The first five atom37 places (N, CA, C, CB, O) and aatype in JSON, in Angstrom:
{
  "aatype": [5, 19, 5, 10, 19, 6, 15, 7, 7, 7, 15, 19, 5, 0, 7, 7, 15, 10, 1, 10, 15, 4, 16, 19, 15, 7, 10, 16, 13, 7, 0, 18, 0, 12, 7, 17, 13, 1, 5, 0, 14, 7, 11, 6, 1, 6, 6, 19, 15, 4, 9, 16, 15, 7, 7, 7, 7, 16, 13, 18, 0, 3, 15, 19, 11, 7, 1, 13, 9, 9, 15, 1, 19, 2, 0, 11, 2, 16, 10, 18, 10, 5, 12, 3, 15, 10, 11, 14, 6, 3, 16, 0, 12, 18, 18, 4, 15, 0, 3, 1, 19, 1, 18, 6, 15, 4, 15, 7, 15, 17, 11, 15, 1, 13, 3, 15, 17, 7, 14, 7, 16, 5, 19, 16, 19, 15, 15],
  "atom_mask": [
    [1, 1, 1, 1, 1],
    [1, 1, 1, 1, 1],
    [1, 1, 1, 1, 1],
    [1, 1, 1, 1, 1],
    [1, 1, 1, 1, 1],
    [1, 1, 1, 1, 1],
    [1, 1, 1, 1, 1],
    [1, 1, 1, 0, 1],
    [1, 1, 1, 0, 1],
    [1, 1, 1, 0, 1],
    [1, 1, 1, 1, 1],
    [1, 1, 1, 1, 1],
    [1, 1, 1, 1, 1],
    [1, 1, 1, 1, 1],
    [1, 1, 1, 0, 1],
    [1, 1, 1, 0, 1],
    [1, 1, 1, 1, 1],
    [1, 1, 1, 1, 1],
    [1, 1, 1, 1, 1],
    [1, 1, 1, 1, 1],
    [1, 1, 1, 1, 1],
    [1, 1, 1, 1, 1],
    [1, 1, 1, 1, 1],
    [1, 1, 1, 1, 1],
    [1, 1, 1, 1, 1],
    [1, 1, 1, 0, 1],
    [1, 1, 1, 1, 1],
    [1, 1, 1, 1, 1],
    [1, 1, 1, 1, 1],
    [1, 1, 1, 0, 1],
    [1, 1, 1, 1, 1],
    [1, 1, 1, 1, 1],
    [1, 1, 1, 1, 1],
    [1, 1, 1, 1, 1],
    [1, 1, 1, 0, 1],
    [1, 1, 1, 1, 1],
    [1, 1, 1, 1, 1],
    [1, 1, 1, 1, 1],
    [1, 1, 1, 1, 1],
    [1, 1, 1, 1, 1],
    [1, 1, 1, 1, 1],
    [1, 1, 1, 0, 1],
    [1, 1, 1, 1, 1],
    [1, 1, 1, 1, 1],
    [1, 1, 1, 1, 1],
    [1, 1, 1, 1, 1],
    [1, 1, 1, 1, 1],
    [1, 1, 1, 1, 1],
    [1, 1, 1, 1, 1],
    [1, 1, 1, 1, 1],
    [1, 1, 1, 1, 1],
    [1, 1, 1, 1, 1],
    [1, 1, 1, 1, 1],
    [1, 1, 1, 0, 1],
    [1, 1, 1, 0, 1],
    [1, 1, 1, 0, 1],
    [1, 1, 1, 0, 1],
    [1, 1, 1, 1, 1],
    [1, 1, 1, 1, 1],
    [1, 1, 1, 1, 1],
    [1, 1, 1, 1, 1],
    [1, 1, 1, 1, 1],
    [1, 1, 1, 1, 1],
    [1, 1, 1, 1, 1],
    [1, 1, 1, 1, 1],
    [1, 1, 1, 0, 1],
    [1, 1, 1, 1, 1],
    [1, 1, 1, 1, 1],
    [1, 1, 1, 1, 1],
    [1, 1, 1, 1, 1],
    [1, 1, 1, 1, 1],
    [1, 1, 1, 1, 1],
    [1, 1, 1, 1, 1],
    [1, 1, 1, 1, 1],
    [1, 1, 1, 1, 1],
    [1, 1, 1, 1, 1],
    [1, 1, 1, 1, 1],
    [1, 1, 1, 1, 1],
    [1, 1, 1, 1, 1],
    [1, 1, 1, 1, 1],
    [1, 1, 1, 1, 1],
    [1, 1, 1, 1, 1],
    [1, 1, 1, 1, 1],
    [1, 1, 1, 1, 1],
    [1, 1, 1, 1, 1],
    [1, 1, 1, 1, 1],
    [1, 1, 1, 1, 1],
    [1, 1, 1, 1, 1],
    [1, 1, 1, 1, 1],
    [1, 1, 1, 1, 1],
    [1, 1, 1, 1, 1],
    [1, 1, 1, 1, 1],
    [1, 1, 1, 1, 1],
    [1, 1, 1, 1, 1],
    [1, 1, 1, 1, 1],
    [1, 1, 1, 1, 1],
    [1, 1, 1, 1, 1],
    [1, 1, 1, 1, 1],
    [1, 1, 1, 1, 1],
    [1, 1, 1, 1, 1],
    [1, 1, 1, 1, 1],
    [1, 1, 1, 1, 1],
    [1, 1, 1, 1, 1],
    [1, 1, 1, 1, 1],
    [1, 1, 1, 1, 1],
    [1, 1, 1, 1, 1],
    [1, 1, 1, 1, 1],
    [1, 1, 1, 0, 1],
    [1, 1, 1, 1, 1],
    [1, 1, 1, 1, 1],
    [1, 1, 1, 1, 1],
    [1, 1, 1, 1, 1],
    [1, 1, 1, 1, 1],
    [1, 1, 1, 1, 1],
    [1, 1, 1, 1, 1],
    [1, 1, 1, 1, 1],
    [1, 1, 1, 1, 1],
    [1, 1, 1, 0, 1],
    [1, 1, 1, 1, 1],
    [1, 1, 1, 0, 1],
    [1, 1, 1, 1, 1],
    [1, 1, 1, 1, 1],
    [1, 1, 1, 1, 1],
    [1, 1, 1, 1, 1],
    [1, 1, 1, 1, 1],
    [1, 1, 1, 1, 1],
    [1, 1, 1, 1, 1]
  ],
  "atom_positions": [
    [[102.19, 129.09, 97.13], [103.39, 129.98, 97.43], [104.31, 130.08, 96.28], [104.2, 129.45, 98.63], [104.7, 128.98, 95.89]],
    [[104.74, 131.04, 95.66], [105.77, 130.96, 94.72], [107.1, 130.67, 95.17], [105.8, 132.08, 94.06], [107.5, 131.17, 96.22]],
    [[107.82, 129.94, 94.49], [109.22, 129.65, 94.74], [110.19, 129.97, 93.7], [109.36, 128.33, 95.02], [109.82, 129.77, 92.54]],
    [[111.24, 130.37, 93.88], [112.19, 130.86, 92.65], [113.53, 130.19, 93.06], [112.37, 132.68, 92.48], [113.92, 130.27, 94.22]],
    [[114.2, 129.59, 92.19], [115.51, 129.1, 92.37], [116.48, 129.28, 91.16], [115.4, 127.7, 92.72], [116.44, 128.66, 90.09]],
    [[117.45, 130.37, 91.6], [118.38, 130.93, 90.51], [119.67, 129.92, 90.66], [118.81, 132.69, 90.78], [119.91, 129.24, 91.65]],
    [[120.43, 129.97, 89.45], [121.54, 129.08, 89.22], [122.25, 129.79, 88.09], [121.11, 127.56, 88.88], [121.82, 130.68, 87.37]],
    [[123.59, 129.13, 88.09], [124.4, 129.73, 86.98], [125.33, 130.83, 87.29], [0.0, 0.0, 0.0], [125.98, 131.36, 86.38]],
    [[125.44, 131.23, 88.61], [126.51, 132.02, 89.03], [127.68, 131.46, 89.06], [0.0, 0.0, 0.0], [127.76, 130.24, 89.06]],
    [[128.92, 132.34, 89.1], [130.15, 131.67, 89.38], [131.22, 133.01, 89.37], [0.0, 0.0, 0.0], [130.93, 134.19, 89.55]],
    [[132.39, 132.47, 89.12], [133.59, 133.42, 89.19], [134.11, 133.54, 87.72], [134.8, 132.85, 90.22], [134.36, 132.54, 87.05]],
    [[134.28, 134.83, 87.25], [134.78, 134.82, 85.87], [135.84, 136.23, 85.75], [133.36, 134.85, 84.73], [135.85, 137.18, 86.53]],
    [[136.53, 136.09, 84.77], [137.38, 137.21, 84.39], [136.31, 138.5, 83.89], [138.48, 136.67, 83.08], [135.11, 138.36, 83.69]],
    [[137.01, 139.65, 83.78], [136.44, 140.9, 83.12], [136.14, 140.53, 81.72], [137.44, 142.15, 83.15], [136.98, 139.83, 81.15]],
    [[135.24, 140.83, 81.18], [134.96, 140.3, 79.7], [134.42, 139.03, 79.48], [0.0, 0.0, 0.0], [134.15, 138.65, 78.34]],
    [[134.24, 138.34, 80.46], [133.67, 137.03, 80.22], [132.2, 136.92, 80.33], [0.0, 0.0, 0.0], [131.56, 137.97, 80.33]],
    [[131.58, 135.79, 80.42], [130.14, 135.36, 80.24], [129.45, 134.66, 81.07], [129.96, 134.72, 79.27], [130.11, 133.72, 81.51]],
    [[128.19, 134.75, 81.55], [127.6, 133.81, 82.49], [126.05, 133.94, 82.05], [127.94, 134.21, 84.14], [125.47, 134.94, 81.63]],
    [[125.57, 132.68, 82.27], [124.13, 132.68, 81.78], [123.4, 132.14, 83.2], [123.85, 131.58, 80.27], [123.48, 131.02, 83.71]],
    [[122.75, 133.19, 83.58], [121.77, 132.82, 84.78], [120.56, 132.21, 84.62], [121.41, 133.86, 85.46], [119.89, 132.64, 83.68]],
    [[120.06, 131.27, 85.32], [118.8, 130.66, 85.07], [117.96, 130.73, 86.35], [118.98, 129.22, 84.6], [118.55, 130.71, 87.42]],
    [[116.54, 130.83, 86.32], [115.67, 130.78, 87.4], [114.54, 130.08, 87.09], [115.32, 132.01, 87.86], [113.79, 130.39, 86.16]],
    [[114.33, 128.88, 88.02], [113.07, 128.09, 87.9], [112.09, 128.39, 88.8], [113.28, 126.74, 88.02], [112.3, 128.56, 90.0]],
    [[110.96, 128.48, 88.23], [109.84, 128.9, 89.15], [108.7, 128.12, 89.35], [109.35, 130.03, 88.77], [108.33, 127.42, 88.41]],
    [[107.96, 128.1, 90.54], [107.01, 127.19, 90.61], [105.92, 128.02, 91.73], [107.7, 125.64, 91.09], [106.25, 128.96, 92.45]],
    [[104.72, 127.48, 91.65], [103.63, 128.27, 92.54], [102.84, 128.97, 92.03], [0.0, 0.0, 0.0], [101.75, 129.18, 92.56]],
    [[103.25, 129.6, 90.68], [102.22, 130.35, 90.03], [102.33, 130.15, 88.43], [102.35, 131.89, 90.46], [103.27, 129.63, 87.83]],
    [[101.12, 130.69, 87.89], [101.11, 130.46, 86.51], [102.0, 131.32, 85.69], [99.81, 130.6, 86.05], [101.7, 132.44, 85.27]],
    [[103.13, 130.68, 85.51], [104.34, 131.64, 85.01], [104.01, 132.4, 83.92], [105.6, 130.89, 84.6], [104.2, 133.62, 83.98]],
    [[103.54, 131.89, 82.9], [103.4, 132.69, 81.63], [102.19, 133.84, 81.9], [0.0, 0.0, 0.0], [101.63, 134.38, 80.95]],
    [[101.85, 134.15, 83.3], [100.87, 135.36, 83.37], [101.55, 136.6, 83.98], [99.57, 135.0, 84.29], [101.09, 137.73, 84.07]],
    [[102.75, 136.14, 84.36], [103.62, 137.24, 85.09], [104.87, 137.81, 84.54], [104.05, 136.74, 86.31], [105.66, 137.02, 84.04]],
    [[105.14, 139.0, 84.54], [106.38, 139.69, 84.34], [107.13, 139.16, 85.21], [106.38, 141.09, 84.45], [106.64, 138.83, 86.29]],
    [[108.5, 138.94, 84.95], [109.46, 138.39, 85.7], [110.76, 139.51, 85.55], [109.74, 136.82, 85.17], [110.9, 140.24, 84.57]],
    [[111.64, 139.48, 86.69], [112.63, 140.34, 86.59], [113.86, 139.8, 87.24], [0.0, 0.0, 0.0], [113.74, 138.83, 88.0]],
    [[115.06, 140.33, 87.02], [116.3, 140.28, 87.52], [116.64, 141.33, 88.77], [117.15, 140.49, 86.37], [116.06, 142.39, 88.56]],
    [[117.26, 141.33, 89.76], [117.72, 142.23, 90.76], [119.05, 141.53, 91.17], [116.63, 142.46, 92.01], [119.24, 140.32, 91.09]],
    [[120.0, 142.51, 91.64], [121.22, 142.31, 92.22], [121.55, 143.2, 93.29], [122.17, 142.37, 91.29], [121.18, 144.38, 93.33]],
    [[122.3, 142.6, 94.21], [122.89, 143.26, 95.38], [123.99, 143.07, 95.63], [122.4, 143.08, 96.4], [124.37, 141.95, 95.99]],
    [[124.89, 144.23, 95.49], [126.45, 144.06, 96.1], [126.63, 144.39, 97.33], [127.48, 144.83, 95.46], [125.97, 145.32, 97.79]],
    [[127.65, 143.66, 98.19], [128.01, 143.98, 99.43], [127.85, 145.65, 99.87], [129.43, 143.46, 99.52], [128.43, 146.51, 99.21]],
    [[127.08, 145.97, 100.93], [127.18, 147.3, 101.24], [126.09, 148.18, 100.47], [0.0, 0.0, 0.0], [125.96, 149.37, 100.77]],
    [[125.38, 147.65, 99.59], [124.61, 148.31, 98.76], [123.27, 147.7, 98.6], [125.26, 148.45, 97.59], [123.08, 146.49, 98.73]],
    [[122.34, 148.55, 98.3], [120.94, 148.17, 98.13], [120.63, 147.35, 97.11], [120.17, 149.2, 97.98], [121.3, 147.46, 96.09]],
    [[119.66, 146.47, 97.15], [119.3, 145.93, 95.97], [118.77, 146.48, 94.71], [118.59, 145.22, 96.26], [117.71, 147.08, 94.85]],
    [[119.24, 146.43, 93.56], [118.82, 147.12, 92.56], [118.36, 146.47, 91.25], [119.73, 147.92, 92.35], [119.02, 145.53, 90.81]],
    [[117.26, 146.92, 90.59], [116.76, 146.23, 89.57], [117.95, 146.18, 88.27], [115.33, 146.94, 89.21], [118.72, 147.11, 88.0]],
    [[117.87, 144.95, 87.63], [118.82, 144.77, 86.52], [117.9, 144.81, 85.19], [119.69, 143.31, 86.68], [118.16, 145.53, 84.23]],
    [[116.81, 143.95, 85.27], [115.95, 143.73, 83.82], [114.77, 143.1, 84.09], [116.66, 142.82, 82.68], [114.64, 142.31, 85.03]],
    [[113.92, 143.39, 83.33], [112.47, 142.92, 83.43], [112.05, 142.22, 82.28], [111.52, 144.04, 83.63], [112.69, 142.59, 81.29]],
    [[111.21, 141.33, 82.05], [110.51, 140.85, 80.84], [109.13, 140.66, 81.15], [111.08, 139.58, 80.29], [108.83, 140.05, 82.18]],
    [[108.21, 141.14, 80.33], [107.02, 140.79, 80.47], [106.42, 139.65, 80.28], [106.54, 141.39, 79.97], [107.15, 138.84, 79.71]],
    [[105.08, 139.13, 80.6], [104.65, 137.92, 80.65], [104.79, 137.05, 79.17], [103.27, 138.08, 81.16], [105.09, 135.86, 79.09]],
    [[104.56, 137.75, 78.33], [104.87, 136.97, 77.04], [106.12, 137.11, 76.42], [0.0, 0.0, 0.0], [106.37, 136.42, 75.44]],
    [[106.94, 137.93, 76.86], [108.31, 138.2, 76.3], [108.39, 139.36, 75.37], [0.0, 0.0, 0.0], [109.44, 139.55, 74.77]],
    [[107.36, 140.17, 75.2], [107.46, 141.07, 74.24], [108.04, 142.52, 74.71], [0.0, 0.0, 0.0], [108.47, 143.36, 73.92]],
    [[107.99, 142.66, 75.93], [108.51, 144.08, 76.53], [109.55, 143.67, 77.52], [0.0, 0.0, 0.0], [109.52, 142.7, 78.28]],
    [[110.6, 144.68, 77.36], [111.81, 144.27, 78.33], [112.25, 145.72, 78.9], [113.21, 143.41, 77.45], [111.9, 146.8, 78.44]],
    [[112.93, 145.54, 79.79], [113.51, 146.75, 80.69], [115.13, 146.27, 81.07], [112.45, 146.99, 82.3], [115.52, 145.17, 81.47]],
    [[115.82, 147.38, 80.81], [117.3, 147.09, 81.22], [117.61, 148.44, 81.93], [118.42, 146.74, 79.85], [117.27, 149.57, 81.59]],
    [[118.35, 148.0, 83.02], [119.32, 149.25, 83.68], [120.33, 149.76, 82.8], [120.16, 148.79, 84.97], [121.04, 149.02, 82.12]],
    [[120.4, 150.85, 82.81], [121.49, 151.65, 82.01], [122.87, 151.0, 81.99], [121.67, 153.07, 82.63], [123.58, 150.99, 80.99]],
    [[123.2, 150.45, 83.19], [124.59, 149.97, 83.52], [124.7, 148.34, 82.86], [124.83, 150.03, 85.34], [125.73, 147.68, 82.77]],
    [[123.52, 147.99, 82.52], [123.7, 146.58, 81.64], [123.22, 146.56, 80.28], [122.95, 145.4, 82.28], [123.37, 145.58, 79.56]],
    [[122.6, 147.75, 79.89], [122.09, 147.81, 78.76], [123.36, 147.51, 77.58], [121.36, 149.17, 78.73], [124.46, 148.05, 77.64]],
    [[122.97, 146.62, 76.59], [123.84, 146.2, 75.51], [124.64, 145.17, 75.86], [0.0, 0.0, 0.0], [125.25, 144.62, 74.94]],
    [[124.85, 144.69, 77.24], [125.5, 143.53, 77.72], [124.82, 142.27, 78.15], [126.17, 143.9, 78.69], [125.23, 141.12, 77.99]],
    [[123.61, 142.73, 78.8], [122.75, 141.57, 79.3], [121.55, 141.35, 78.21], [122.1, 141.93, 80.87], [121.18, 142.2, 77.41]],
    [[121.08, 140.15, 78.34], [119.77, 139.8, 77.6], [118.91, 138.83, 78.56], [120.1, 139.03, 76.1], [119.28, 137.76, 79.05]],
    [[117.7, 139.47, 78.7], [116.82, 138.68, 79.66], [116.0, 137.91, 78.54], [115.82, 139.68, 80.82], [115.83, 138.42, 77.43]],
    [[115.49, 136.67, 78.87], [114.49, 135.84, 78.12], [113.92, 134.9, 78.99], [115.06, 135.12, 76.97], [114.42, 134.67, 80.09]],
    [[112.75, 134.26, 78.51], [112.13, 133.44, 79.41], [111.38, 132.17, 78.37], [111.02, 134.44, 80.39], [110.92, 132.42, 77.26]],
    [[111.39, 131.15, 78.85], [110.64, 129.86, 78.06], [109.56, 129.76, 79.18], [111.68, 128.21, 77.77], [109.79, 129.46, 80.35]],
    [[108.47, 130.01, 78.68], [107.17, 129.85, 79.64], [106.86, 128.36, 79.73], [105.78, 130.68, 79.05], [106.53, 127.92, 80.83]],
    [[106.92, 127.48, 78.59], [106.86, 126.08, 78.75], [107.57, 125.39, 79.81], [107.25, 125.56, 77.67], [107.08, 124.45, 80.45]],
    [[108.78, 125.89, 79.99], [109.73, 125.19, 80.92], [109.51, 126.14, 82.28], [111.46, 125.14, 80.28], [110.13, 125.68, 83.24]],
    [[108.84, 127.21, 82.54], [108.61, 127.82, 83.8], [110.22, 128.47, 84.29], [107.91, 126.57, 84.91], [110.59, 128.38, 85.46]],
    [[110.91, 128.98, 83.42], [112.21, 129.4, 83.46], [112.55, 130.8, 82.85], [112.94, 128.41, 82.84], [112.05, 131.19, 81.79]],
    [[113.35, 131.45, 83.53], [113.74, 132.77, 83.39], [115.28, 132.85, 83.31], [113.18, 133.58, 84.51], [115.98, 132.33, 84.18]],
    [[115.83, 133.54, 82.22], [117.21, 133.62, 81.82], [117.82, 134.9, 81.87], [117.36, 133.15, 80.56], [117.17, 135.88, 81.49]],
    [[119.09, 135.02, 82.33], [119.85, 136.15, 82.06], [121.14, 135.92, 81.46], [120.02, 136.85, 83.18], [122.07, 135.44, 82.11]],
    [[121.23, 136.29, 80.07], [122.58, 136.15, 79.41], [123.44, 137.45, 79.7], [122.41, 135.93, 77.78], [123.01, 138.57, 79.44]],
    [[124.7, 137.22, 80.27], [125.48, 138.26, 80.88], [126.58, 138.26, 79.74], [126.02, 137.96, 82.51], [127.01, 137.17, 79.35]],
    [[126.97, 139.23, 79.31], [128.27, 139.22, 78.38], [128.99, 140.58, 78.76], [127.88, 139.16, 76.61], [128.45, 141.56, 79.27]],
    [[130.28, 140.44, 78.42], [131.29, 141.51, 78.42], [131.08, 142.0, 80.03], [130.97, 142.8, 77.14], [130.88, 143.18, 80.31]],
    [[131.16, 140.96, 81.02], [131.11, 141.54, 82.32], [132.13, 142.29, 82.88], [130.91, 140.66, 83.12], [133.26, 142.12, 82.43]],
    [[131.91, 143.21, 83.91], [132.88, 144.1, 84.55], [132.81, 143.69, 86.11], [132.5, 145.75, 84.26], [131.91, 143.04, 86.65]],
    [[133.86, 144.15, 86.66], [134.09, 143.85, 87.99], [132.72, 144.59, 88.92], [135.69, 144.45, 88.37], [132.3, 144.09, 89.96]],
    [[132.25, 145.64, 88.41], [131.18, 146.29, 88.94], [129.91, 145.7, 88.81], [131.11, 147.46, 88.46], [128.94, 146.21, 89.37]],
    [[129.8, 144.47, 87.98], [128.73, 143.34, 88.0], [128.68, 142.6, 89.17], [128.91, 142.36, 86.95], [127.54, 142.29, 89.53]],
    [[129.75, 142.19, 89.96], [129.82, 141.45, 91.04], [128.94, 141.86, 92.21], [131.09, 141.41, 91.38], [129.03, 142.82, 92.97]],
    [[128.0, 140.77, 92.15], [126.76, 140.85, 93.21], [125.98, 139.56, 93.47], [125.68, 141.89, 92.72], [126.25, 138.59, 92.77]],
    [[125.2, 139.5, 94.25], [124.31, 138.37, 94.4], [122.92, 138.79, 93.52], [124.01, 138.08, 96.09], [122.24, 139.81, 93.65]],
    [[122.75, 137.84, 92.73], [121.4, 137.92, 91.56], [120.52, 137.06, 92.09], [121.68, 137.4, 89.9], [120.72, 135.93, 92.54]],
    [[119.22, 137.88, 91.99], [117.87, 137.25, 92.46], [116.98, 137.55, 91.34], [117.25, 137.85, 93.9], [117.02, 138.58, 90.67]],
    [[116.11, 136.47, 91.17], [115.09, 136.71, 90.07], [113.77, 136.85, 91.0], [115.0, 135.37, 88.85], [113.77, 136.41, 92.15]],
    [[112.72, 137.46, 90.47], [111.6, 137.84, 91.01], [110.51, 138.03, 90.17], [111.8, 138.86, 91.65], [110.56, 138.48, 89.02]],
    [[109.24, 137.58, 90.93], [108.04, 137.56, 89.98], [107.02, 139.03, 90.37], [107.11, 135.92, 90.26], [107.01, 139.6, 91.45]],
    [[106.38, 139.32, 89.4], [105.45, 140.6, 89.5], [104.18, 139.92, 90.46], [104.84, 141.25, 87.72], [103.77, 138.76, 90.4]],
    [[103.75, 140.89, 91.26], [102.46, 140.35, 92.05], [101.21, 140.32, 91.41], [102.19, 141.11, 93.22], [100.22, 139.74, 91.87]],
    [[101.27, 141.13, 90.06], [100.05, 141.51, 89.34], [100.33, 140.94, 87.88], [99.78, 143.2, 89.37], [101.33, 141.23, 87.23]],
    [[99.13, 139.93, 87.34], [99.12, 139.51, 86.34], [99.45, 140.61, 84.94], [97.97, 138.88, 86.46], [99.06, 141.77, 84.92]],
    [[100.06, 140.08, 84.04], [100.13, 140.91, 82.69], [100.41, 142.33, 82.82], [98.84, 140.85, 81.93], [99.78, 143.05, 82.05]],
    [[101.24, 142.9, 83.67], [101.52, 143.89, 83.84], [102.79, 144.27, 82.71], [101.67, 143.93, 85.23], [103.39, 143.37, 82.12]],
    [[103.05, 145.53, 82.55], [104.32, 145.91, 81.97], [105.53, 146.17, 82.65], [104.16, 146.89, 81.35], [105.55, 146.24, 83.88]],
    [[106.61, 146.33, 81.91], [108.16, 146.62, 82.73], [108.58, 148.1, 82.55], [109.56, 145.62, 82.03], [109.68, 148.57, 82.25]],
    [[107.24, 148.76, 82.84], [107.66, 150.25, 82.82], [107.12, 150.96, 84.12], [107.06, 151.01, 81.48], [106.5, 150.38, 85.0]],
    [[107.43, 152.24, 84.13], [106.95, 152.98, 85.23], [107.49, 152.26, 86.59], [0.0, 0.0, 0.0], [108.58, 151.68, 86.56]],
    [[106.8, 152.3, 87.67], [107.18, 151.69, 88.97], [107.28, 150.23, 88.91], [106.21, 152.04, 90.02], [107.08, 149.66, 89.98]],
    [[107.5, 149.64, 88.08], [107.27, 148.01, 88.05], [107.96, 147.19, 89.01], [107.69, 147.41, 86.73], [107.54, 146.1, 89.39]],
    [[109.21, 147.81, 89.46], [110.11, 147.08, 90.55], [109.28, 147.34, 91.73], [111.74, 147.66, 90.75], [109.59, 146.76, 92.77]],
    [[108.4, 148.04, 91.72], [107.69, 148.21, 93.45], [106.71, 147.06, 93.6], [106.65, 149.85, 93.78], [106.22, 146.87, 94.71]],
    [[106.34, 146.22, 92.51], [105.57, 145.15, 92.59], [106.18, 143.82, 92.68], [104.81, 145.2, 91.61], [105.53, 142.77, 92.65]],
    [[107.73, 143.94, 92.83], [108.18, 142.56, 92.87], [108.68, 142.5, 94.35], [109.35, 142.18, 91.7], [109.39, 143.38, 94.84]],
    [[108.23, 141.4, 94.99], [108.56, 141.34, 96.35], [108.84, 139.8, 96.78], [107.4, 142.0, 97.18], [108.88, 139.52, 97.98]],
    [[109.02, 138.77, 95.76], [109.26, 137.31, 96.35], [110.63, 137.05, 95.62], [107.93, 136.06, 95.95], [110.9, 137.25, 94.43]],
    [[111.33, 136.61, 96.5], [112.87, 136.22, 96.07], [113.18, 134.77, 96.31], [114.0, 137.07, 96.93], [112.64, 134.07, 97.17]],
    [[114.17, 134.37, 95.4], [114.85, 133.24, 95.55], [116.15, 133.46, 96.59], [0.0, 0.0, 0.0], [116.36, 134.56, 97.11]],
    [[116.9, 132.45, 96.82], [118.09, 132.62, 97.48], [119.34, 133.23, 96.88], [118.38, 131.49, 97.87], [120.38, 133.48, 97.5]],
    [[119.13, 133.42, 95.66], [120.12, 134.13, 94.81], [121.13, 133.37, 94.28], [0.0, 0.0, 0.0], [121.2, 132.2, 94.67]],
    [[122.01, 133.82, 93.4], [123.12, 133.17, 92.8], [124.37, 134.33, 92.91], [122.7, 132.7, 91.18], [124.18, 135.52, 92.69]],
    [[125.47, 133.83, 93.23], [126.44, 134.62, 93.41], [127.33, 134.87, 92.01], [127.19, 134.05, 94.52], [127.71, 133.88, 91.38]],
    [[127.6, 136.06, 91.59], [128.4, 136.65, 90.64], [129.58, 137.22, 90.85], [127.83, 137.42, 90.11], [129.5, 138.27, 91.48]],
    [[130.73, 136.85, 90.5], [132.01, 137.5, 90.98], [132.71, 137.78, 89.73], [132.92, 136.6, 91.98], [132.87, 136.87, 88.92]],
    [[133.15, 138.93, 89.49], [133.87, 139.42, 88.13], [135.14, 140.02, 88.64], [132.97, 140.59, 87.18], [135.12, 141.09, 89.25]],
    [[136.39, 139.27, 88.37], [137.69, 139.81, 88.62], [138.42, 140.44, 87.41], [138.51, 138.75, 89.15], [138.39, 140.0, 86.26]],
    [[139.1, 141.61, 87.86], [139.9, 142.54, 86.95], [140.92, 141.76, 86.4], [140.52, 143.78, 87.65], [141.73, 142.25, 85.62]]
  ]
}
């Protein structure tokens, strides 16, 4: 069974940076696309970013494009999200997730294949 553990969240002022990490076990990490999602209070969970198994393909939500960078180190079974120029609207619980299907892309309806979740890490950005 896949296990995901997020870390690196915290409280920062607008314009600041955070780097989230997600360690993964229970699957062949290098064979699956990985994603970051977030959920703000009172809102539905939304996709933030996705990276293909080899790291060659990525997706970013328009709201974070140019500010966030997703990356992975397959040898360490770890996924990252570098978040710069943070805004108050980035405040949310951040979750990492793994694709259910091997070697898929981060295009089309990719988020529908992601249904395993870690406990999340809270990011709070103050103005």
